[in-house]
Each structure stands twice: as structure tokens, then as C-alpha cells.
Coordinates of N, CA and C in Angstrom, one line a residue:
Chain A
G55 N 13.6 -8.1 -96.1 CA 12.4 -9.1 -96.2 C 11.2 -8.4 -96.9
A56 N 10.1 -8.9 -96.9 CA 8.9 -8.5 -97.5 C 8.2 -7.4 -96.9
V57 N 7.6 -6.5 -97.5 CA 6.9 -5.5 -96.8 C 5.6 -5.2 -96.9
V58 N 4.8 -5.1 -95.6 CA 3.4 -4.9 -95.7 C 3.0 -3.7 -94.9
S59 N 2.3 -3.0 -95.5 CA 1.9 -1.5 -94.9 C 0.5 -1.6 -94.6
Q60 N 0.2 -0.5 -93.5 CA -1.1 -0.6 -92.9 C -1.8 0.9 -93.2
H61 N -2.6 1.2 -93.3 CA -3.4 2.5 -93.3 C -4.7 2.6 -92.8
P62 N -5.2 3.4 -92.1 CA -4.2 4.6 -91.3 C -3.3 3.9 -90.1
S63 N -2.3 4.7 -89.7 CA -1.6 4.4 -88.6 C -2.5 4.9 -87.2
R64 N -3.0 5.7 -87.2 CA -3.8 5.9 -85.9 C -5.1 6.7 -86.6
V65 N -6.3 6.3 -85.6 CA -7.3 6.9 -86.2 C -8.2 7.1 -85.0
I66 N -9.0 8.0 -85.0 CA -10.1 8.3 -83.6 C -11.5 8.4 -84.2
C67 N -12.1 7.6 -83.7 CA -13.6 7.9 -84.4 C -14.8 8.0 -83.2
K68 N -15.9 8.4 -83.6 CA -16.9 8.5 -82.6 C -17.7 7.2 -82.6
S69 N -18.5 7.2 -81.4 CA -19.0 5.8 -81.1 C -20.3 5.8 -82.4
G70 N -20.2 4.5 -82.8 CA -21.4 4.5 -83.8 C -21.0 4.5 -85.4
T71 N -19.6 4.9 -85.8 CA -19.3 5.4 -87.0 C -18.5 4.1 -87.1
S72 N -18.3 4.1 -88.6 CA -17.2 2.7 -89.0 C -16.2 3.3 -89.5
V73 N -15.0 2.4 -89.0 CA -13.7 2.7 -89.9 C -13.1 1.7 -90.7
K74 N -12.4 1.8 -91.6 CA -12.0 1.0 -92.7 C -10.3 1.2 -92.5
I75 N -9.8 -0.2 -92.2 CA -8.2 -0.3 -92.5 C -7.7 -1.0 -93.6
E76 N -6.6 -0.6 -94.0 CA -5.9 -1.1 -95.1 C -4.8 -1.7 -95.2
C77 N -4.7 -3.2 -95.4 CA -3.2 -3.9 -95.5 C -3.0 -4.1 -96.6
R78 N -1.7 -3.9 -97.0 CA -1.2 -4.0 -98.4 C 0.1 -4.5 -98.2
S79 N 0.2 -5.9 -99.3 CA 1.8 -6.3 -99.2 C 2.2 -5.2 -100.4
L80 N 3.3 -5.0 -100.3 CA 3.9 -3.9 -101.1 C 4.8 -4.7 -102.3
D81 N 5.4 -5.5 -102.1 CA 6.5 -6.2 -103.0 C 6.2 -7.7 -103.2
F82 N 5.1 -8.2 -102.8 CA 4.8 -9.5 -103.0 C 3.1 -9.8 -103.1
Q83 N 3.1 -11.0 -103.5 CA 1.3 -11.1 -103.6 C 1.1 -12.1 -102.5
A84 N -0.1 -11.9 -101.8 CA -0.5 -12.9 -100.6 C -1.9 -13.2 -100.8
T85 N -2.0 -14.5 -101.1 CA -3.6 -14.8 -101.4 C -4.1 -15.0 -100.0
T86 N -3.5 -15.1 -98.9 CA -3.8 -15.1 -97.4 C -3.4 -14.2 -96.5
M87 N -4.2 -13.3 -95.8 CA -3.5 -12.4 -95.1 C -3.9 -12.7 -93.6
F88 N -3.8 -12.1 -92.4 CA -4.3 -12.4 -91.4 C -4.3 -11.2 -90.2
W89 N -5.7 -11.2 -89.8 CA -5.9 -9.8 -88.8 C -5.8 -10.2 -87.5
Y90 N -5.1 -9.5 -86.7 CA -4.9 -9.6 -85.2 C -5.5 -8.2 -84.7
R91 N -5.9 -8.2 -83.4 CA -5.9 -7.2 -82.3 C -5.2 -7.5 -81.1
Q92 N -4.8 -6.4 -80.7 CA -3.8 -6.2 -79.6 C -4.1 -5.4 -78.7
F93 N -4.4 -5.8 -77.2 CA -4.5 -4.8 -76.0 C -3.3 -4.7 -75.5
P94 N -3.0 -3.5 -74.8 CA -2.0 -3.1 -74.1 C -1.3 -4.2 -73.3
K95 N 0.2 -4.7 -73.5 CA 0.6 -5.4 -72.8 C 0.1 -7.0 -72.9
Q96 N -0.6 -7.2 -73.8 CA -1.0 -8.8 -74.1 C -0.6 -9.2 -75.5
S97 N -0.9 -10.6 -75.6 CA -0.8 -11.1 -77.0 C -1.4 -10.7 -78.3
L98 N -1.0 -11.3 -79.1 CA -1.9 -11.0 -80.6 C -3.0 -11.8 -80.4
M99 N -4.2 -11.5 -81.0 CA -5.3 -12.4 -80.8 C -5.7 -12.2 -82.5
L100 N -5.7 -13.5 -82.9 CA -6.2 -13.7 -84.2 C -7.6 -13.4 -84.6
M101 N -8.0 -12.6 -85.5 CA -9.6 -12.3 -85.4 C -10.0 -13.1 -86.5
A102 N -9.3 -13.2 -87.7 CA -9.8 -13.7 -88.9 C -8.6 -14.0 -90.0
T103 N -8.7 -14.8 -91.0 CA -8.0 -15.1 -91.8 C -8.8 -14.7 -93.3
S104 N -8.0 -13.5 -94.0 CA -8.4 -13.1 -95.2 C -8.2 -14.1 -96.3
N105 N -8.9 -14.4 -97.2 CA -8.6 -15.4 -98.4 C -8.7 -14.1 -99.7
E106 N -8.1 -14.2 -100.3 CA -8.4 -13.4 -101.7 C -9.3 -14.1 -102.8
G107 N -10.5 -13.3 -102.8 CA -11.5 -14.0 -103.5 C -12.1 -14.8 -103.0
S108 N -12.4 -14.7 -102.1 CA -13.4 -15.9 -101.4 C -13.5 -15.2 -99.7
K109 N -14.5 -15.9 -99.1 CA -14.9 -15.2 -97.8 C -13.8 -15.5 -96.7
A110 N -13.8 -14.5 -95.7 CA -12.9 -14.6 -94.5 C -13.5 -15.5 -93.6
T111 N -12.5 -16.2 -92.9 CA -12.5 -17.1 -91.9 C -12.4 -16.4 -90.4
Y112 N -13.3 -16.1 -89.6 CA -13.6 -15.9 -88.4 C -13.2 -16.7 -87.5
E113 N -12.5 -16.2 -86.5 CA -12.3 -17.0 -85.1 C -13.5 -16.9 -84.2
Q114 N -13.7 -18.1 -83.4 CA -14.7 -18.0 -82.6 C -14.8 -16.8 -81.5
G115 N -15.9 -16.4 -81.7 CA -16.4 -15.2 -80.7 C -16.1 -13.8 -81.9
V116 N -15.7 -13.7 -82.6 CA -15.2 -12.4 -83.6 C -16.7 -12.4 -84.5
E117 N -17.3 -11.4 -84.3 CA -18.5 -11.0 -85.0 C -18.2 -10.8 -86.3
K118 N -18.6 -11.5 -87.6 CA -18.4 -11.2 -88.6 C -19.1 -10.0 -89.5
D119 N -20.2 -9.7 -88.9 CA -20.9 -8.5 -89.2 C -20.5 -7.2 -88.8
K120 N -19.6 -7.2 -87.6 CA -19.1 -6.0 -87.1 C -17.8 -5.8 -87.6
F121 N -17.0 -6.8 -88.0 CA -15.5 -6.6 -88.5 C -15.5 -7.4 -90.1
L122 N -16.1 -6.6 -91.0 CA -16.0 -6.8 -92.4 C -14.6 -6.8 -92.9
I123 N -14.2 -8.1 -93.4 CA -13.0 -8.5 -94.0 C -13.4 -8.4 -95.7
N124 N -12.6 -7.7 -96.5 CA -12.5 -7.9 -98.0 C -11.2 -8.2 -98.4
H125 N -10.8 -9.3 -99.3 CA -9.3 -9.2 -99.8 C -10.0 -9.5 -101.4
A126 N -9.9 -8.2 -101.9 CA -10.5 -8.2 -103.2 C -9.2 -8.4 -104.1
S127 N -7.8 -8.3 -103.6 CA -6.9 -8.3 -104.9 C -5.7 -8.8 -103.9
L128 N -4.8 -9.6 -104.6 CA -3.4 -10.0 -104.2 C -2.7 -9.5 -103.0
T129 N -2.8 -8.0 -103.3 CA -2.0 -7.0 -102.3 C -2.8 -6.2 -101.4
L130 N -4.2 -6.4 -101.3 CA -4.7 -5.5 -100.7 C -6.1 -6.2 -99.9
S131 N -5.9 -6.1 -98.5 CA -7.1 -6.6 -97.7 C -7.6 -5.5 -96.7
T132 N -9.0 -5.4 -96.4 CA -9.4 -4.2 -95.5 C -10.4 -4.8 -94.4
L133 N -10.2 -4.2 -93.4 CA -10.9 -4.8 -92.1 C -11.7 -3.4 -92.0
T134 N -12.9 -3.5 -91.9 CA -14.0 -2.3 -91.5 C -14.7 -2.8 -90.4
V135 N -14.4 -2.0 -89.3 CA -14.8 -2.0 -88.0 C -16.1 -1.5 -87.7
T136 N -17.4 -1.9 -88.1 CA -18.6 -1.3 -88.1 C -19.2 -0.9 -86.8
S137 N -20.1 0.3 -86.7 CA -20.7 0.7 -85.6 C -19.6 0.4 -84.4
A138 N -18.4 1.2 -84.5 CA -17.6 1.0 -83.5 C -18.0 1.5 -82.3
H139 N -17.7 0.9 -81.2 CA -18.2 1.2 -79.6 C -16.5 1.2 -78.9
P140 N -16.6 2.2 -77.8 CA -15.3 2.1 -77.0 C -14.5 1.1 -77.0
E141 N -15.2 -0.2 -76.5 CA -14.6 -1.5 -76.2 C -14.0 -1.8 -77.8
D142 N -14.0 -1.4 -78.9 CA -13.4 -1.7 -80.0 C -12.1 -0.9 -80.0
S143 N -11.7 -0.2 -79.1 CA -10.4 0.5 -79.0 C -9.1 -0.5 -79.0
S144 N -8.5 -0.6 -79.7 CA -7.3 -1.6 -79.9 C -6.4 -1.0 -80.9
F145 N -5.3 -2.2 -80.7 CA -4.4 -2.0 -81.8 C -4.6 -2.9 -83.0
Y146 N -5.0 -2.7 -84.0 CA -5.2 -3.7 -84.9 C -3.8 -3.8 -85.9
I147 N -3.6 -5.5 -86.5 CA -2.2 -5.6 -86.7 C -2.9 -6.7 -88.0
C148 N -2.1 -6.5 -89.3 CA -2.2 -7.5 -90.3 C -1.0 -8.1 -90.1
S149 N -1.1 -9.4 -90.9 CA 0.3 -9.8 -91.5 C -0.1 -10.8 -92.6
A150 N 1.1 -11.0 -93.4 CA 1.0 -11.9 -94.9 C 2.2 -12.3 -94.9
G151 N 2.2 -13.7 -95.4 CA 3.4 -14.3 -96.0 C 3.5 -14.3 -97.5
D152 N 4.9 -14.2 -97.7 CA 4.8 -14.1 -99.3 C 5.5 -15.5 -100.0
G153 N 5.2 -16.6 -99.1 CA 5.3 -17.8 -99.9 C 6.5 -18.4 -99.6
A154 N 7.7 -17.9 -99.5 CA 9.0 -18.6 -99.4 C 9.4 -19.7 -98.4
R155 N 8.7 -19.2 -97.3 CA 8.5 -20.1 -96.3 C 7.1 -20.4 -95.5
G156 N 6.1 -20.0 -96.6 CA 5.0 -20.5 -96.2 C 4.5 -19.7 -94.8
P157 N 3.7 -20.2 -93.8 CA 3.0 -19.6 -93.0 C 4.1 -19.1 -91.9
Y158 N 5.1 -20.0 -91.8 CA 6.2 -19.9 -90.8 C 6.7 -18.4 -90.5
E159 N 6.9 -17.9 -91.6 CA 7.4 -16.4 -91.7 C 6.5 -15.4 -92.3
Q160 N 6.0 -14.5 -91.1 CA 4.8 -13.9 -91.3 C 5.4 -12.5 -91.4
Y161 N 5.2 -11.7 -92.4 CA 5.6 -10.1 -92.0 C 4.4 -9.3 -91.6
F162 N 4.7 -8.4 -90.9 CA 3.4 -7.7 -90.2 C 3.5 -6.3 -90.8
G163 N 2.2 -5.7 -90.8 CA 2.2 -4.5 -90.9 C 2.5 -3.6 -89.8
P164 N 2.6 -2.3 -89.7 CA 3.0 -1.5 -88.5 C 1.8 -1.4 -87.5
G165 N 0.8 -1.8 -88.0 CA -0.3 -1.6 -86.8 C -1.1 -0.2 -87.1
T166 N -2.2 -0.4 -86.7 CA -3.7 0.7 -86.9 C -4.1 1.0 -85.4
R167 N -3.8 1.9 -84.6 CA -4.4 2.2 -83.3 C -5.6 3.1 -83.5
L168 N -6.7 2.2 -83.1 CA -8.1 2.7 -83.3 C -8.7 3.0 -81.9
T169 N -9.0 4.6 -81.8 CA -9.5 4.8 -80.5 C -10.9 5.2 -80.8
V170 N -11.9 4.7 -80.0 CA -13.5 5.3 -80.3 C -13.7 5.8 -79.2
T171 N -14.2 6.9 -79.5 CA -14.7 8.0 -78.4 C -16.1 7.9 -77.9
Chain B
G123 N -7.3 -27.0 -82.3 CA -6.4 -25.6 -82.2 C -5.6 -25.7 -81.4
Q124 N -4.8 -24.8 -81.1 CA -3.5 -24.7 -80.5 C -3.5 -23.8 -79.3
S125 N -2.8 -24.3 -78.2 CA -2.5 -23.6 -76.9 C -1.0 -23.8 -77.0
L126 N -0.2 -22.5 -76.6 CA 1.1 -22.3 -76.5 C 1.3 -21.5 -75.1
E127 N 2.5 -22.0 -74.5 CA 2.6 -21.4 -73.0 C 4.1 -20.9 -72.9
Q128 N 4.0 -19.8 -72.5 CA 5.7 -19.1 -72.3 C 5.5 -18.7 -70.9
P129 N 6.7 -18.2 -70.3 CA 7.0 -17.8 -69.1 C 6.4 -16.1 -69.5
S130 N 6.0 -15.8 -68.6 CA 5.6 -14.1 -68.8 C 6.6 -12.9 -68.8
E131 N 7.9 -13.4 -67.9 CA 8.8 -12.2 -67.9 C 10.2 -13.3 -67.8
V132 N 11.1 -12.2 -68.0 CA 12.4 -12.8 -68.2 C 13.4 -11.7 -67.9
T133 N 14.2 -11.8 -67.2 CA 15.3 -10.3 -66.6 C 16.3 -11.3 -67.0
A134 N 17.6 -10.2 -67.7 CA 18.9 -11.0 -67.8 C 19.9 -9.5 -67.9
V135 N 21.2 -9.4 -67.8 CA 22.1 -8.8 -68.2 C 22.5 -8.6 -69.5
E136 N 23.2 -7.4 -69.7 CA 23.9 -7.4 -71.1 C 24.8 -8.6 -71.1
G137 N 25.2 -9.3 -72.3 CA 26.2 -9.7 -72.6 C 25.7 -11.4 -72.1
A138 N 24.9 -11.5 -71.7 CA 24.3 -13.0 -70.8 C 23.7 -13.5 -72.6
I139 N 23.1 -14.6 -71.6 CA 22.5 -15.7 -72.6 C 21.0 -16.1 -72.0
V140 N 20.3 -15.9 -72.9 CA 18.9 -16.3 -72.3 C 18.1 -16.9 -73.0
Q141 N 17.3 -17.9 -72.2 CA 16.4 -19.0 -72.9 C 14.9 -18.8 -73.0
I142 N 14.2 -18.6 -73.6 CA 12.7 -18.4 -73.5 C 12.0 -19.7 -74.2
N143 N 11.2 -20.4 -73.2 CA 10.5 -21.4 -73.5 C 9.2 -21.4 -73.9
C144 N 8.7 -22.5 -74.9 CA 7.3 -22.4 -75.2 C 6.7 -23.9 -75.4
T145 N 5.9 -24.2 -74.7 CA 5.3 -25.6 -74.6 C 4.1 -25.5 -75.4
Y146 N 3.7 -26.5 -76.2 CA 2.4 -26.4 -76.5 C 1.7 -27.6 -76.6
Q147 N 0.4 -27.4 -77.2 CA -0.6 -28.4 -77.0 C -1.3 -28.1 -78.0
T148 N -1.3 -29.3 -79.3 CA -2.1 -28.9 -80.4 C -2.4 -30.4 -81.1
S149 N -3.5 -30.0 -81.7 CA -4.2 -31.5 -82.5 C -3.4 -31.6 -83.8
G150 N -3.0 -30.8 -84.4 CA -2.2 -30.7 -85.5 C -1.0 -29.6 -85.7
F151 N 0.2 -30.3 -85.8 CA 1.4 -29.5 -85.5 C 2.5 -29.1 -86.8
Y152 N 2.8 -28.3 -86.9 CA 3.5 -28.0 -88.2 C 4.6 -26.7 -87.9
G153 N 5.2 -27.1 -86.5 CA 6.5 -26.5 -86.0 C 6.1 -24.9 -85.6
L154 N 7.2 -24.4 -84.9 CA 7.0 -23.0 -84.2 C 7.6 -22.1 -85.1
S155 N 7.1 -21.0 -84.8 CA 7.8 -19.8 -85.2 C 8.0 -18.7 -84.1
W156 N 8.9 -17.7 -84.2 CA 9.4 -16.9 -83.1 C 9.4 -15.5 -83.5
Y157 N 8.7 -14.7 -83.1 CA 8.7 -13.0 -83.2 C 9.1 -12.4 -82.1
Q158 N 9.4 -11.0 -82.4 CA 9.8 -10.0 -81.6 C 9.1 -8.8 -81.7
Q159 N 8.6 -8.2 -80.6 CA 7.8 -7.2 -80.8 C 8.3 -6.1 -79.9
H160 N 8.7 -5.0 -79.9 CA 9.3 -3.8 -79.1 C 8.0 -3.1 -79.1
D161 N 7.7 -2.4 -77.8 CA 6.8 -1.6 -77.5 C 6.2 -0.6 -78.6
G162 N 5.0 -0.8 -78.8 CA 4.4 0.3 -79.8 C 4.8 0.1 -81.2
G163 N 5.3 -1.2 -81.3 CA 5.7 -1.7 -82.7 C 5.0 -3.0 -83.2
A164 N 5.5 -3.5 -84.5 CA 4.7 -4.6 -85.0 C 5.8 -5.8 -84.7
P165 N 5.2 -7.0 -84.7 CA 6.0 -8.0 -84.5 C 7.1 -8.5 -85.8
T166 N 8.2 -8.6 -85.6 CA 9.0 -9.1 -86.5 C 9.7 -10.5 -86.4
F167 N 9.8 -11.2 -87.6 CA 9.8 -12.6 -87.6 C 11.5 -12.8 -87.1
L168 N 11.6 -13.8 -86.1 CA 13.0 -13.9 -85.8 C 13.6 -15.6 -86.2
S169 N 12.6 -16.6 -86.2 CA 13.2 -17.9 -86.3 C 12.2 -19.0 -86.4
Y170 N 12.1 -20.1 -87.0 CA 11.1 -20.9 -87.2 C 12.0 -22.7 -87.3
N171 N 10.8 -23.3 -86.8 CA 11.5 -24.8 -86.8 C 10.5 -25.8 -87.3
A172 N 10.8 -26.2 -88.4 CA 9.5 -27.1 -88.9 C 9.9 -28.5 -88.2
L173 N 11.3 -28.8 -88.3 CA 11.6 -30.1 -87.5 C 12.6 -29.8 -86.4
D174 N 12.7 -31.0 -85.7 CA 13.3 -31.2 -84.2 C 14.7 -30.6 -84.8
G175 N 15.3 -30.1 -83.8 CA 16.8 -29.6 -83.6 C 17.1 -28.1 -83.6
L176 N 18.2 -27.6 -83.7 CA 18.6 -26.2 -83.6 C 18.5 -25.5 -84.9
E177 N 18.0 -24.5 -85.1 CA 18.3 -23.5 -86.1 C 19.0 -22.2 -85.7
E178 N 20.2 -21.8 -86.2 CA 20.9 -20.9 -85.7 C 20.9 -19.6 -86.7
T179 N 20.4 -18.3 -86.3 CA 20.4 -17.2 -87.0 C 21.2 -15.7 -86.2
G180 N 22.4 -16.1 -86.3 CA 22.9 -15.1 -85.9 C 22.9 -15.1 -83.9
R181 N 22.7 -14.0 -83.4 CA 22.8 -14.2 -82.0 C 21.5 -15.2 -81.4
F182 N 20.7 -15.3 -82.5 CA 19.4 -15.8 -82.0 C 19.3 -17.3 -82.5
S183 N 18.9 -18.0 -81.7 CA 18.7 -19.6 -82.2 C 17.4 -20.3 -81.8
S184 N 16.5 -21.0 -82.3 CA 15.4 -21.8 -82.0 C 15.9 -23.3 -81.9
F185 N 15.0 -23.9 -81.1 CA 15.1 -25.2 -80.8 C 13.8 -25.8 -80.7
L186 N 13.7 -27.1 -81.6 CA 12.3 -27.9 -81.5 C 12.6 -29.1 -80.8
S187 N 11.5 -29.9 -80.0 CA 11.5 -31.2 -79.6 C 9.9 -31.4 -79.9
R188 N 9.9 -32.0 -80.9 CA 8.3 -32.3 -81.3 C 7.7 -33.4 -80.3
S189 N 8.7 -34.3 -79.7 CA 8.4 -35.3 -79.1 C 8.0 -34.9 -77.5
D190 N 8.6 -34.0 -77.2 CA 8.4 -33.1 -76.1 C 7.3 -31.8 -76.0
S191 N 6.9 -31.9 -77.4 CA 5.8 -30.6 -77.4 C 6.3 -29.2 -76.8
Y192 N 7.9 -29.1 -77.2 CA 8.4 -28.1 -76.6 C 9.6 -27.3 -77.5
G193 N 9.6 -26.1 -77.4 CA 10.6 -25.4 -78.1 C 11.1 -24.4 -77.4
Y194 N 12.4 -23.8 -77.9 CA 13.0 -22.6 -77.2 C 13.5 -21.7 -77.9
L195 N 13.8 -20.3 -77.4 CA 14.5 -19.2 -78.3 C 15.8 -18.9 -77.4
L196 N 16.8 -18.8 -78.0 CA 17.9 -18.6 -77.0 C 18.5 -17.6 -77.7
L197 N 18.8 -16.5 -76.9 CA 19.4 -15.2 -77.3 C 20.9 -15.2 -76.5
Q198 N 21.6 -14.8 -77.6 CA 23.1 -14.6 -76.8 C 23.7 -13.3 -77.0
E199 N 24.6 -13.3 -76.3 CA 25.5 -11.8 -76.0 C 24.2 -10.6 -76.2
L200 N 23.5 -10.9 -75.2 CA 22.4 -9.9 -75.2 C 22.8 -8.4 -75.1
Q201 N 22.2 -7.7 -75.8 CA 22.2 -6.2 -75.7 C 20.9 -5.4 -75.3
M202 N 21.1 -4.3 -74.9 CA 19.7 -3.6 -74.5 C 18.8 -3.3 -75.3
K203 N 19.1 -3.3 -76.7 CA 17.9 -3.2 -77.6 C 17.2 -4.7 -78.0
D204 N 17.8 -5.7 -77.1 CA 16.9 -6.8 -77.0 C 15.8 -6.8 -76.2
S205 N 15.6 -5.9 -75.3 CA 14.5 -5.8 -74.5 C 13.2 -5.5 -75.5
A206 N 12.2 -6.5 -75.2 CA 11.2 -6.6 -75.8 C 10.3 -7.8 -75.6
S207 N 9.2 -7.9 -76.1 CA 8.1 -9.2 -75.9 C 8.8 -10.2 -77.4
Y208 N 8.5 -11.4 -76.7 CA 8.8 -12.3 -77.5 C 7.8 -13.6 -77.7
F209 N 7.4 -13.8 -78.9 CA 6.1 -14.8 -79.0 C 6.8 -15.9 -79.6
C210 N 5.9 -17.1 -79.2 CA 6.1 -18.2 -80.3 C 4.6 -18.2 -80.8
A211 N 4.6 -18.8 -81.9 CA 3.4 -18.9 -82.8 C 3.5 -20.5 -83.3
G212 N 2.3 -20.8 -83.6 CA 2.0 -21.8 -84.3 C 1.6 -21.4 -86.0
P213 N 2.4 -21.9 -86.8 CA 2.2 -21.3 -88.2 C 0.7 -22.3 -88.6
N214 N 0.4 -23.5 -88.3 CA -0.7 -24.2 -88.9 C -1.9 -23.2 -88.6
D215 N -1.9 -22.8 -87.5 CA -3.0 -21.7 -87.0 C -3.0 -20.5 -86.8
M216 N -2.0 -19.5 -86.8 CA -1.6 -18.3 -86.6 C -1.8 -18.0 -85.2
R217 N -1.7 -18.8 -84.3 CA -2.0 -18.3 -82.9 C -0.8 -18.0 -82.1
F218 N -0.6 -17.0 -81.3 CA 0.6 -16.7 -80.5 C 0.1 -17.1 -79.1
G219 N 1.4 -17.5 -78.7 CA 1.6 -17.6 -77.3 C 1.4 -16.2 -76.5
A220 N 1.1 -16.3 -75.2 CA 0.9 -14.8 -74.5 C 2.2 -14.0 -74.5
G221 N 3.2 -14.6 -74.9 CA 4.4 -13.6 -75.0 C 5.0 -13.5 -73.7
T222 N 6.6 -13.4 -73.9 CA 7.6 -13.2 -72.8 C 8.3 -12.0 -73.0
R223 N 8.2 -11.1 -71.9 CA 8.5 -9.6 -72.0 C 10.0 -10.1 -71.3
L224 N 11.0 -9.5 -72.1 CA 12.3 -9.6 -71.8 C 13.0 -8.5 -71.4
T225 N 13.6 -8.3 -70.4 CA 14.3 -7.1 -69.9 C 15.7 -7.2 -69.8
V226 N 16.6 -6.6 -70.6 CA 18.0 -6.5 -70.4 C 18.5 -5.2 -69.7
K227 N 19.4 -5.8 -68.5 CA 19.7 -4.6 -67.7 C 21.2 -4.6 -67.7
P228 N 21.7 -3.4 -67.8 CA 23.2 -3.1 -67.8 C 24.1 -3.6 -66.9

């Protein structure tokens, strides 16, 4: 199957700083990528849909000025958590589909565990 | 939007068969996908149904009935490594159900 990578896998930052998370599709092009956050023992909560070459679409309740998404190429989307606070500590996961089965089959990155101190 | 409901936990023994149900409410429906997630890992794709009926993929099968707004994931010949969380998801808006935690006991 297709491979999606994320970097970094873990990051610890101080409150008030910004953190950038990268999501890359390694062997396919993705015009659309999805960003999720997941708290322990909970489901994946869709944060936003990242669209190559255009603005991201954010889910209700997700602050677009706090969670900046850039999808500058067909293989890279970035999520920047600005002015991070301890409540932003979570597991952030991206996904992308390679088009073969459209949105039905998403490939997920390994996730980024963010801890804000 | 879309709402998907699943049981929170299921327990079964090795070698058994288990069915994880998913009921949904949606204004626009394009099928169901199923994902597996082990603790600390990322979700991996298992199966999907765009149309009614049963899709078989090895030990895992998935079923969909659009008239009943219902689907299920069937896991056969359970193994200890199948202990994980299982999510149904709606591909039209990429929302996930709350997940079902499966525990396989010896």
C-alpha cells in the first residue's frame, strides 16, 4: 500500500511557542490530505481538510488561526500549532488517499505526539 | 454531516468470530470504511463497502445495508494480535465512529 510519513514523531514544546508537523505522501500524489487529533482512548477527530494549492477547510470549532495548514505541493501538507498551550497536547495524525479507491481507503501517517509544557 | 455509532467494547476468545456493528445517520451517504488501530499506532485500512452486500478480505469481511443505515465488520478465526480498536468511517466527510475496542483472550 501507499506510504505516508509524518515528522516529527514526538515533540515537546513550551507553552506559547509554535510547532510545525509535516505530512508527506512518499510514493503517490495527494491533492487532499486530512488532519486529525486523537486523545487517549478516544476516536479520531477530524480537524481540517488540506487542499493542494488552496485554503484548507476547517471543521466547526477548530480555530484556523491557531492550526495553520499549508498544502504547497502534491506530496506535502504541514500543520502548525501556533501559540501552543497544554490543552493542545494530543496525538496528531494525517491521512491521504492515493486515488485508486478514492476517499474510501485512506493511508495514515504514524502520528505526532505533541506535549506542551 | 454524519454520525456513526459503534459498541464501545467487545471481548472474544481466540479462534472465535466477532461482529462489530456500525449504524449511521447521514445526509449524504457514500459507503463505509473500516480501520484498525493498535495502541500507540496509526489506523490502517481494512475494508470498505460502497454498495450493499458483503466484501471479503481474508479473515476480515465487511457488510453494508444502505436501507437499514447499518454495516458491520466481521472478524473470523480471531488471533491475539487482533486485539485493537476498530473504527467505521464515512468517506464522504472522513468522520470516524467512536471506535470499538476488541479484546481477544486465549
